[in-house]
Amino acid sequence: QVQLVESGGGLVQAGGSLRLSCAASRVTFSNYAMAWFRQAPGKEREFVAVRSKSGGSTSYADSVKGRFTISKDSAKNTMYLQMNSLKPEDTAVYYCAAKYTYYDVAPRDAMDYWGKGTLVTVSS
C-alpha cells in the first residue's frame, strides 16, 4: 500500500517561507513522477508543481513560478516543496501526489496516489 504523508505546514506571515515535506512509503521515486497540489477554502484543488521521475523535468503553476521549488531526497524517500515569498493567496491545504510513469514526463493531472494534506496559512 502506497502511503504519502505531508508535513511542514503552519502559519506564516506574508513574505515568509515554509518547506513542506512528503514522506513516501512503497514508492520508488525512479518510477514515479511526484507532484504538489493545493486546495484553498471554497475552491477546487489545483496543480502547484511536478517533478518527473528522473528529476530532469519540472513544471510549476504560473502563480508560484519563481517562488516555489520542488525537490526530492531519494535516500530519504522524501519530496519537498520550498515556498518563498509567500502570499495570503497561497493559503490552502497542500497535497502530495504520485503518478507511475513509463516515460520521463511531468504530468499535471491523473495522479495515482494522494496524501491527506497539510494546511498552510499565510497572514497579511
PDB file of N, CA, C and O in Angstrom, residues 45-106:
ATOM      1  N   ARG A  45      -9.303  21.919  -6.092  1.00  0.00           N
ATOM      2  CA  ARG A  45      -7.884  21.601  -5.975  1.00  0.00           C
ATOM      3  C   ARG A  45      -7.172  21.981  -7.267  1.00  0.00           C
ATOM      4  O   ARG A  45      -7.696  21.751  -8.368  1.00  0.00           O
ATOM      5  N   GLU A  46      -5.964  22.544  -7.134  1.00  0.00           N
ATOM      6  CA  GLU A  46      -5.225  22.983  -8.306  1.00  0.00           C
ATOM      7  C   GLU A  46      -3.786  22.489  -8.265  1.00  0.00           C
ATOM      8  O   GLU A  46      -3.204  22.267  -7.195  1.00  0.00           O
ATOM      9  N   PHE A  47      -3.216  22.371  -9.439  1.00  0.00           N
ATOM     10  CA  PHE A  47      -1.830  21.950  -9.596  1.00  0.00           C
ATOM     11  C   PHE A  47      -0.889  23.038  -9.099  1.00  0.00           C
ATOM     12  O   PHE A  47      -1.140  24.232  -9.313  1.00  0.00           O
ATOM     13  N   VAL A  48       0.202  22.629  -8.441  1.00  0.00           N
ATOM     14  CA  VAL A  48       1.220  23.572  -7.980  1.00  0.00           C
ATOM     15  C   VAL A  48       2.559  23.298  -8.668  1.00  0.00           C
ATOM     16  O   VAL A  48       3.142  24.192  -9.277  1.00  0.00           O
ATOM     17  N   ALA A  49       3.061  22.064  -8.543  1.00  0.00           N
ATOM     18  CA  ALA A  49       4.388  21.750  -9.091  1.00  0.00           C
ATOM     19  C   ALA A  49       4.502  20.249  -9.299  1.00  0.00           C
ATOM     20  O   ALA A  49       3.845  19.467  -8.611  1.00  0.00           O
ATOM     21  N   VAL A  50       5.352  19.864 -10.252  1.00  0.00           N
ATOM     22  CA  VAL A  50       5.583  18.451 -10.529  1.00  0.00           C
ATOM     23  C   VAL A  50       7.037  18.238 -10.918  1.00  0.00           C
ATOM     24  O   VAL A  50       7.678  19.124 -11.483  1.00  0.00           O
ATOM     25  N   ARG A  51       7.533  17.047 -10.585  1.00  0.00           N
ATOM     26  CA  ARG A  51       8.898  16.659 -10.913  1.00  0.00           C
ATOM     27  C   ARG A  51       8.841  15.299 -11.578  1.00  0.00           C
ATOM     28  O   ARG A  51       8.221  14.370 -11.043  1.00  0.00           O
ATOM     29  N   SER A  52       9.471  15.161 -12.736  1.00  0.00           N
ATOM     30  CA  SER A  52       9.488  13.861 -13.415  1.00  0.00           C
ATOM     31  C   SER A  52      10.305  12.861 -12.601  1.00  0.00           C
ATOM     32  O   SER A  52      11.064  13.237 -11.702  1.00  0.00           O
ATOM     33  N   LYS A  53      10.183  11.591 -12.945  1.00  0.00           N
ATOM     34  CA  LYS A  53      10.816  10.570 -12.116  1.00  0.00           C
ATOM     35  C   LYS A  53      12.331  10.681 -12.074  1.00  0.00           C
ATOM     36  O   LYS A  53      12.951  10.329 -11.073  1.00  0.00           O
ATOM     37  N   SER A  54      12.927  11.202 -13.129  1.00  0.00           N
ATOM     38  CA  SER A  54      14.384  11.378 -13.127  1.00  0.00           C
ATOM     39  C   SER A  54      14.792  12.713 -12.523  1.00  0.00           C
ATOM     40  O   SER A  54      15.956  12.921 -12.197  1.00  0.00           O
ATOM     41  N   GLY A  55      13.833  13.602 -12.411  1.00  0.00           N
ATOM     42  CA  GLY A  55      14.154  14.947 -11.981  1.00  0.00           C
ATOM     43  C   GLY A  55      14.594  15.847 -13.110  1.00  0.00           C
ATOM     44  O   GLY A  55      14.874  17.023 -12.909  1.00  0.00           O
ATOM     45  N   GLY A  56      14.634  15.296 -14.304  1.00  0.00           N
ATOM     46  CA  GLY A  56      15.096  16.064 -15.440  1.00  0.00           C
ATOM     47  C   GLY A  56      14.104  17.100 -15.928  1.00  0.00           C
ATOM     48  O   GLY A  56      14.455  17.999 -16.693  1.00  0.00           O
ATOM     49  N   SER A  57      12.878  16.954 -15.488  1.00  0.00           N
ATOM     50  CA  SER A  57      11.837  17.893 -15.911  1.00  0.00           C
ATOM     51  C   SER A  57      11.006  18.316 -14.706  1.00  0.00           C
ATOM     52  O   SER A  57      10.586  17.467 -13.913  1.00  0.00           O
ATOM     53  N   THR A  58      10.815  19.609 -14.576  1.00  0.00           N
ATOM     54  CA  THR A  58       9.927  20.138 -13.547  1.00  0.00           C
ATOM     55  C   THR A  58       8.985  21.147 -14.196  1.00  0.00           C
ATOM     56  O   THR A  58       9.296  21.729 -15.240  1.00  0.00           O
ATOM     57  N   SER A  59       7.850  21.334 -13.559  1.00  0.00           N
ATOM     58  CA  SER A  59       6.858  22.276 -14.074  1.00  0.00           C
ATOM     59  C   SER A  59       6.138  22.907 -12.896  1.00  0.00           C
ATOM     60  O   SER A  59       5.904  22.240 -11.880  1.00  0.00           O
ATOM     61  N   TYR A  60       5.800  24.190 -13.057  1.00  0.00           N
ATOM     62  CA  TYR A  60       5.158  24.930 -11.977  1.00  0.00           C
ATOM     63  C   TYR A  60       3.942  25.681 -12.496  1.00  0.00           C
ATOM     64  O   TYR A  60       3.909  26.118 -13.652  1.00  0.00           O
ATOM     65  N   ALA A  61       2.974  25.852 -11.619  1.00  0.00           N
ATOM     66  CA  ALA A  61       1.868  26.740 -11.938  1.00  0.00           C
ATOM     67  C   ALA A  61       2.402  28.163 -12.061  1.00  0.00           C
ATOM     68  O   ALA A  61       3.351  28.535 -11.360  1.00  0.00           O
ATOM     69  N   ASP A  62       1.817  28.942 -12.935  1.00  0.00           N
ATOM     70  CA  ASP A  62       2.274  30.316 -13.134  1.00  0.00           C
ATOM     71  C   ASP A  62       2.244  31.118 -11.837  1.00  0.00           C
ATOM     72  O   ASP A  62       3.098  31.978 -11.606  1.00  0.00           O
ATOM     73  N   SER A  63       1.281  30.818 -10.983  1.00  0.00           N
ATOM     74  CA  SER A  63       1.102  31.590  -9.750  1.00  0.00           C
ATOM     75  C   SER A  63       2.229  31.385  -8.742  1.00  0.00           C
ATOM     76  O   SER A  63       2.395  32.198  -7.826  1.00  0.00           O
ATOM     77  N   VAL A  64       3.011  30.306  -8.906  1.00  0.00           N
ATOM     78  CA  VAL A  64       4.080  30.032  -7.937  1.00  0.00           C
ATOM     79  C   VAL A  64       5.460  30.040  -8.580  1.00  0.00           C
ATOM     80  O   VAL A  64       6.471  29.923  -7.866  1.00  0.00           O
ATOM     81  N   LYS A  65       5.520  30.162  -9.879  1.00  0.00           N
ATOM     82  CA  LYS A  65       6.792  30.109 -10.591  1.00  0.00           C
ATOM     83  C   LYS A  65       7.737  31.193 -10.078  1.00  0.00           C
ATOM     84  O   LYS A  65       7.342  32.342  -9.909  1.00  0.00           O
ATOM     85  N   GLY A  66       8.965  30.794  -9.782  1.00  0.00           N
ATOM     86  CA  GLY A  66       9.954  31.729  -9.262  1.00  0.00           C
ATOM     87  C   GLY A  66       9.939  31.860  -7.761  1.00  0.00           C
ATOM     88  O   GLY A  66      10.866  32.444  -7.178  1.00  0.00           O
ATOM     89  N   ARG A  67       8.898  31.334  -7.116  1.00  0.00           N
ATOM     90  CA  ARG A  67       8.809  31.413  -5.650  1.00  0.00           C
ATOM     91  C   ARG A  67       8.895  30.032  -4.997  1.00  0.00           C
ATOM     92  O   ARG A  67       9.403  29.916  -3.883  1.00  0.00           O
ATOM     93  N   PHE A  68       8.382  29.014  -5.664  1.00  0.00           N
ATOM     94  CA  PHE A  68       8.356  27.657  -5.117  1.00  0.00           C
ATOM     95  C   PHE A  68       9.352  26.777  -5.868  1.00  0.00           C
ATOM     96  O   PHE A  68       9.565  26.941  -7.076  1.00  0.00           O
ATOM     97  N   THR A  69       9.930  25.816  -5.138  1.00  0.00           N
ATOM     98  CA  THR A  69      10.857  24.864  -5.751  1.00  0.00           C
ATOM     99  C   THR A  69      10.538  23.457  -5.254  1.00  0.00           C
ATOM    100  O   THR A  69      10.470  23.229  -4.040  1.00  0.00           O
ATOM    101  N   ILE A  70      10.372  22.544  -6.200  1.00  0.00           N
ATOM    102  CA  ILE A  70      10.131  21.146  -5.855  1.00  0.00           C
ATOM    103  C   ILE A  70      11.443  20.388  -5.940  1.00  0.00           C
ATOM    104  O   ILE A  70      12.254  20.615  -6.833  1.00  0.00           O
ATOM    105  N   SER A  71      11.657  19.489  -4.972  1.00  0.00           N
ATOM    106  CA  SER A  71      12.887  18.706  -4.956  1.00  0.00           C
ATOM    107  C   SER A  71      12.626  17.397  -4.234  1.00  0.00           C
ATOM    108  O   SER A  71      11.544  17.187  -3.674  1.00  0.00           O
ATOM    109  N   LYS A  72      13.613  16.513  -4.255  1.00  0.00           N
ATOM    110  CA  LYS A  72      13.445  15.247  -3.535  1.00  0.00           C
ATOM    111  C   LYS A  72      14.789  14.781  -3.013  1.00  0.00           C
ATOM    112  O   LYS A  72      15.843  15.146  -3.516  1.00  0.00           O
ATOM    113  N   ASP A  73      14.712  13.957  -1.978  1.00  0.00           N
ATOM    114  CA  ASP A  73      15.876  13.277  -1.418  1.00  0.00           C
ATOM    115  C   ASP A  73      15.583  11.790  -1.545  1.00  0.00           C
ATOM    116  O   ASP A  73      14.831  11.235  -0.740  1.00  0.00           O
ATOM    117  N   SER A  74      16.146  11.150  -2.543  1.00  0.00           N
ATOM    118  CA  SER A  74      15.846   9.742  -2.785  1.00  0.00           C
ATOM    119  C   SER A  74      16.296   8.855  -1.634  1.00  0.00           C
ATOM    120  O   SER A  74      15.653   7.856  -1.325  1.00  0.00           O
ATOM    121  N   ALA A  75      17.382   9.216  -0.988  1.00  0.00           N
ATOM    122  CA  ALA A  75      17.879   8.411   0.129  1.00  0.00           C
ATOM    123  C   ALA A  75      16.871   8.383   1.271  1.00  0.00           C
ATOM    124  O   ALA A  75      16.762   7.390   1.989  1.00  0.00           O
ATOM    125  N   LYS A  76      16.141   9.479   1.435  1.00  0.00           N
ATOM    126  CA  LYS A  76      15.134   9.549   2.491  1.00  0.00           C
ATOM    127  C   LYS A  76      13.733   9.242   1.971  1.00  0.00           C
ATOM    128  O   LYS A  76      12.777   9.247   2.739  1.00  0.00           O
ATOM    129  N   ASN A  77      13.613   9.018   0.669  1.00  0.00           N
ATOM    130  CA  ASN A  77      12.310   8.801   0.036  1.00  0.00           C
ATOM    131  C   ASN A  77      11.340   9.916   0.393  1.00  0.00           C
ATOM    132  O   ASN A  77      10.166   9.666   0.737  1.00  0.00           O
ATOM    133  N   THR A  78      11.825  11.118   0.316  1.00  0.00           N
ATOM    134  CA  THR A  78      11.049  12.289   0.713  1.00  0.00           C
ATOM    135  C   THR A  78      11.117  13.352  -0.370  1.00  0.00           C
ATOM    136  O   THR A  78      12.180  13.594  -0.952  1.00  0.00           O
ATOM    137  N   MET A  79       9.957  13.961  -0.628  1.00  0.00           N
ATOM    138  CA  MET A  79       9.875  15.052  -1.570  1.00  0.00           C
ATOM    139  C   MET A  79       9.636  16.338  -0.800  1.00  0.00           C
ATOM    140  O   MET A  79       9.042  16.304   0.281  1.00  0.00           O
ATOM    141  N   TYR A  80      10.077  17.458  -1.362  1.00  0.00           N
ATOM    142  CA  TYR A  80       9.950  18.737  -0.672  1.00  0.00           C
ATOM    143  C   TYR A  80       9.311  19.785  -1.581  1.00  0.00           C
ATOM    144  O   TYR A  80       9.384  19.697  -2.805  1.00  0.00           O
ATOM    145  N   LEU A  81       8.720  20.775  -0.949  1.00  0.00           N
ATOM    146  CA  LEU A  81       8.279  21.970  -1.661  1.00  0.00           C
ATOM    147  C   LEU A  81       8.766  23.166  -0.850  1.00  0.00           C
ATOM    148  O   LEU A  81       8.238  23.432   0.245  1.00  0.00           O
ATOM    149  N   GLN A  82       9.781  23.831  -1.356  1.00  0.00           N
ATOM    150  CA  GLN A  82      10.273  25.044  -0.717  1.00  0.00           C
ATOM    151  C   GLN A  82       9.430  26.210  -1.216  1.00  0.00           C
ATOM    152  O   GLN A  82       9.360  26.446  -2.428  1.00  0.00           O
ATOM    153  N   MET A  83       8.823  26.926  -0.291  1.00  0.00           N
ATOM    154  CA  MET A  83       7.925  28.019  -0.641  1.00  0.00           C
ATOM    155  C   MET A  83       8.486  29.315  -0.065  1.00  0.00           C
ATOM    156  O   MET A  83       8.597  29.448   1.156  1.00  0.00           O
ATOM    157  N   ASN A  84       8.827  30.227  -0.937  1.00  0.00           N
ATOM    158  CA  ASN A  84       9.375  31.522  -0.533  1.00  0.00           C
ATOM    159  C   ASN A  84       8.435  32.647  -0.960  1.00  0.00           C
ATOM    160  O   ASN A  84       7.563  32.455  -1.809  1.00  0.00           O
ATOM    161  N   SER A  85       8.633  33.802  -0.378  1.00  0.00           N
ATOM    162  CA  SER A  85       7.829  34.994  -0.712  1.00  0.00           C
ATOM    163  C   SER A  85       6.341  34.665  -0.683  1.00  0.00           C
ATOM    164  O   SER A  85       5.605  34.974  -1.628  1.00  0.00           O
ATOM    165  N   LEU A  86       5.927  34.033   0.378  1.00  0.00           N
ATOM    166  CA  LEU A  86       4.539  33.572   0.461  1.00  0.00           C
ATOM    167  C   LEU A  86       3.556  34.738   0.499  1.00  0.00           C
ATOM    168  O   LEU A  86       3.845  35.809   1.056  1.00  0.00           O
ATOM    169  N   LYS A  87       2.402  34.498  -0.106  1.00  0.00           N
ATOM    170  CA  LYS A  87       1.344  35.495  -0.193  1.00  0.00           C
ATOM    171  C   LYS A  87       0.082  34.950   0.468  1.00  0.00           C
ATOM    172  O   LYS A  87      -0.094  33.724   0.541  1.00  0.00           O
ATOM    173  N   PRO A  88      -0.807  35.809   0.926  1.00  0.00           N
ATOM    174  CA  PRO A  88      -2.062  35.322   1.518  1.00  0.00           C
ATOM    175  C   PRO A  88      -2.824  34.391   0.578  1.00  0.00           C
ATOM    176  O   PRO A  88      -3.468  33.444   1.045  1.00  0.00           O
ATOM    177  N   GLU A  89      -2.732  34.619  -0.716  1.00  0.00           N
ATOM    178  CA  GLU A  89      -3.447  33.758  -1.668  1.00  0.00           C
ATOM    179  C   GLU A  89      -2.822  32.369  -1.799  1.00  0.00           C
ATOM    180  O   GLU A  89      -3.371  31.505  -2.487  1.00  0.00           O
ATOM    181  N   ASP A  90      -1.688  32.135  -1.151  1.00  0.00           N
ATOM    182  CA  ASP A  90      -1.112  30.794  -1.114  1.00  0.00           C
ATOM    183  C   ASP A  90      -1.734  29.949  -0.007  1.00  0.00           C
ATOM    184  O   ASP A  90      -1.439  28.751   0.099  1.00  0.00           O
ATOM    185  N   THR A  91      -2.576  30.554   0.806  1.00  0.00           N
ATOM    186  CA  THR A  91      -3.250  29.814   1.872  1.00  0.00           C
ATOM    187  C   THR A  91      -4.090  28.687   1.290  1.00  0.00           C
ATOM    188  O   THR A  91      -4.936  28.916   0.414  1.00  0.00           O
ATOM    189  N   ALA A  92      -3.832  27.468   1.758  1.00  0.00           N
ATOM    190  CA  ALA A  92      -4.516  26.294   1.206  1.00  0.00           C
ATOM    191  C   ALA A  92      -4.057  25.048   1.959  1.00  0.00           C
ATOM    192  O   ALA A  92      -3.078  25.090   2.705  1.00  0.00           O
ATOM    193  N   VAL A  93      -4.765  23.964   1.725  1.00  0.00           N
ATOM    194  CA  VAL A  93      -4.269  22.646   2.106  1.00  0.00           C
ATOM    195  C   VAL A  93      -3.425  22.145   0.945  1.00  0.00           C
ATOM    196  O   VAL A  93      -3.896  22.132  -0.203  1.00  0.00           O
ATOM    197  N   TYR A  94      -2.202  21.757   1.238  1.00  0.00           N
ATOM    198  CA  TYR A  94      -1.266  21.291   0.213  1.00  0.00           C
ATOM    199  C   TYR A  94      -1.189  19.766   0.255  1.00  0.00           C
ATOM    200  O   TYR A  94      -0.999  19.168   1.326  1.00  0.00           O
ATOM    201  N   TYR A  95      -1.319  19.168  -0.934  1.00  0.00           N
ATOM    202  CA  TYR A  95      -1.327  17.725  -1.073  1.00  0.00           C
ATOM    203  C   TYR A  95      -0.135  17.244  -1.895  1.00  0.00           C
ATOM    204  O   TYR A  95       0.209  17.842  -2.920  1.00  0.00           O
ATOM    205  N   CYS A  96       0.429  16.153  -1.447  1.00  0.00           N
ATOM    206  CA  CYS A  96       1.467  15.452  -2.188  1.00  0.00           C
ATOM    207  C   CYS A  96       0.791  14.389  -3.047  1.00  0.00           C
ATOM    208  O   CYS A  96      -0.200  13.771  -2.612  1.00  0.00           O
ATOM    209  N   ALA A  97       1.311  14.140  -4.243  1.00  0.00           N
ATOM    210  CA  ALA A  97       0.727  13.145  -5.127  1.00  0.00           C
ATOM    211  C   ALA A  97       1.816  12.437  -5.922  1.00  0.00           C
ATOM    212  O   ALA A  97       2.887  13.001  -6.156  1.00  0.00           O
ATOM    213  N   ALA A  98       1.512  11.223  -6.336  1.00  0.00           N
ATOM    214  CA  ALA A  98       2.462  10.427  -7.113  1.00  0.00           C
ATOM    215  C   ALA A  98       1.752   9.765  -8.283  1.00  0.00           C
ATOM    216  O   ALA A  98       0.597   9.347  -8.167  1.00  0.00           O
ATOM    217  N   LYS A  99       2.455   9.681  -9.405  1.00  0.00           N
ATOM    218  CA  LYS A  99       1.909   9.015 -10.578  1.00  0.00           C
ATOM    219  C   LYS A  99       2.974   8.138 -11.203  1.00  0.00           C
ATOM    220  O   LYS A  99       4.084   8.628 -11.524  1.00  0.00           O
ATOM    221  N   TYR A 100       2.637   6.856 -11.395  1.00  0.00           N
ATOM    222  CA  TYR A 100       3.544   5.962 -12.098  1.00  0.00           C
ATOM    223  C   TYR A 100       3.643   6.419 -13.546  1.00  0.00           C
ATOM    224  O   TYR A 100       2.628   6.631 -14.209  1.00  0.00           O
ATOM    225  N   THR A 101       4.877   6.563 -14.035  1.00  0.00           N
ATOM    226  CA  THR A 101       5.063   6.953 -15.431  1.00  0.00           C
ATOM    227  C   THR A 101       6.085   6.043 -16.098  1.00  0.00           C
ATOM    228  O   THR A 101       7.146   5.766 -15.522  1.00  0.00           O
ATOM    229  N   TYR A 102       5.755   5.607 -17.292  1.00  0.00           N
ATOM    230  CA  TYR A 102       6.706   4.790 -18.050  1.00  0.00           C
ATOM    231  C   TYR A 102       7.788   5.690 -18.648  1.00  0.00           C
ATOM    232  O   TYR A 102       8.982   5.388 -18.590  1.00  0.00           O
ATOM    233  N   TYR A 103       7.327   6.804 -19.224  1.00  0.00           N
ATOM    234  CA  TYR A 103       8.268   7.769 -19.782  1.00  0.00           C
ATOM    235  C   TYR A 103       8.614   8.818 -18.724  1.00  0.00           C
ATOM    236  O   TYR A 103       7.919   8.957 -17.726  1.00  0.00           O
ATOM    237  N   ASP A 104       9.670   9.559 -18.975  1.00  0.00           N
ATOM    238  CA  ASP A 104      10.135  10.564 -18.024  1.00  0.00           C
ATOM    239  C   ASP A 104       9.393  11.876 -18.260  1.00  0.00           C
ATOM    240  O   ASP A 104       9.955  12.842 -18.755  1.00  0.00           O
ATOM    241  N   VAL A 105       8.126  11.880 -17.864  1.00  0.00           N
ATOM    242  CA  VAL A 105       7.272  13.047 -18.090  1.00  0.00           C
ATOM    243  C   VAL A 105       6.882  13.686 -16.767  1.00  0.00           C
ATOM    244  O   VAL A 105       7.038  13.082 -15.699  1.00  0.00           O
ATOM    245  N   ALA A 106       6.362  14.890 -16.847  1.00  0.00           N
ATOM    246  CA  ALA A 106       5.955  15.641 -15.661  1.00  0.00           C
ATOM    247  C   ALA A 106       4.471  15.988 -15.782  1.00  0.00           C
ATOM    248  O   ALA A 106       4.121  17.107 -16.176  1.00  0.00           O
TER     249      ALA A 106
END
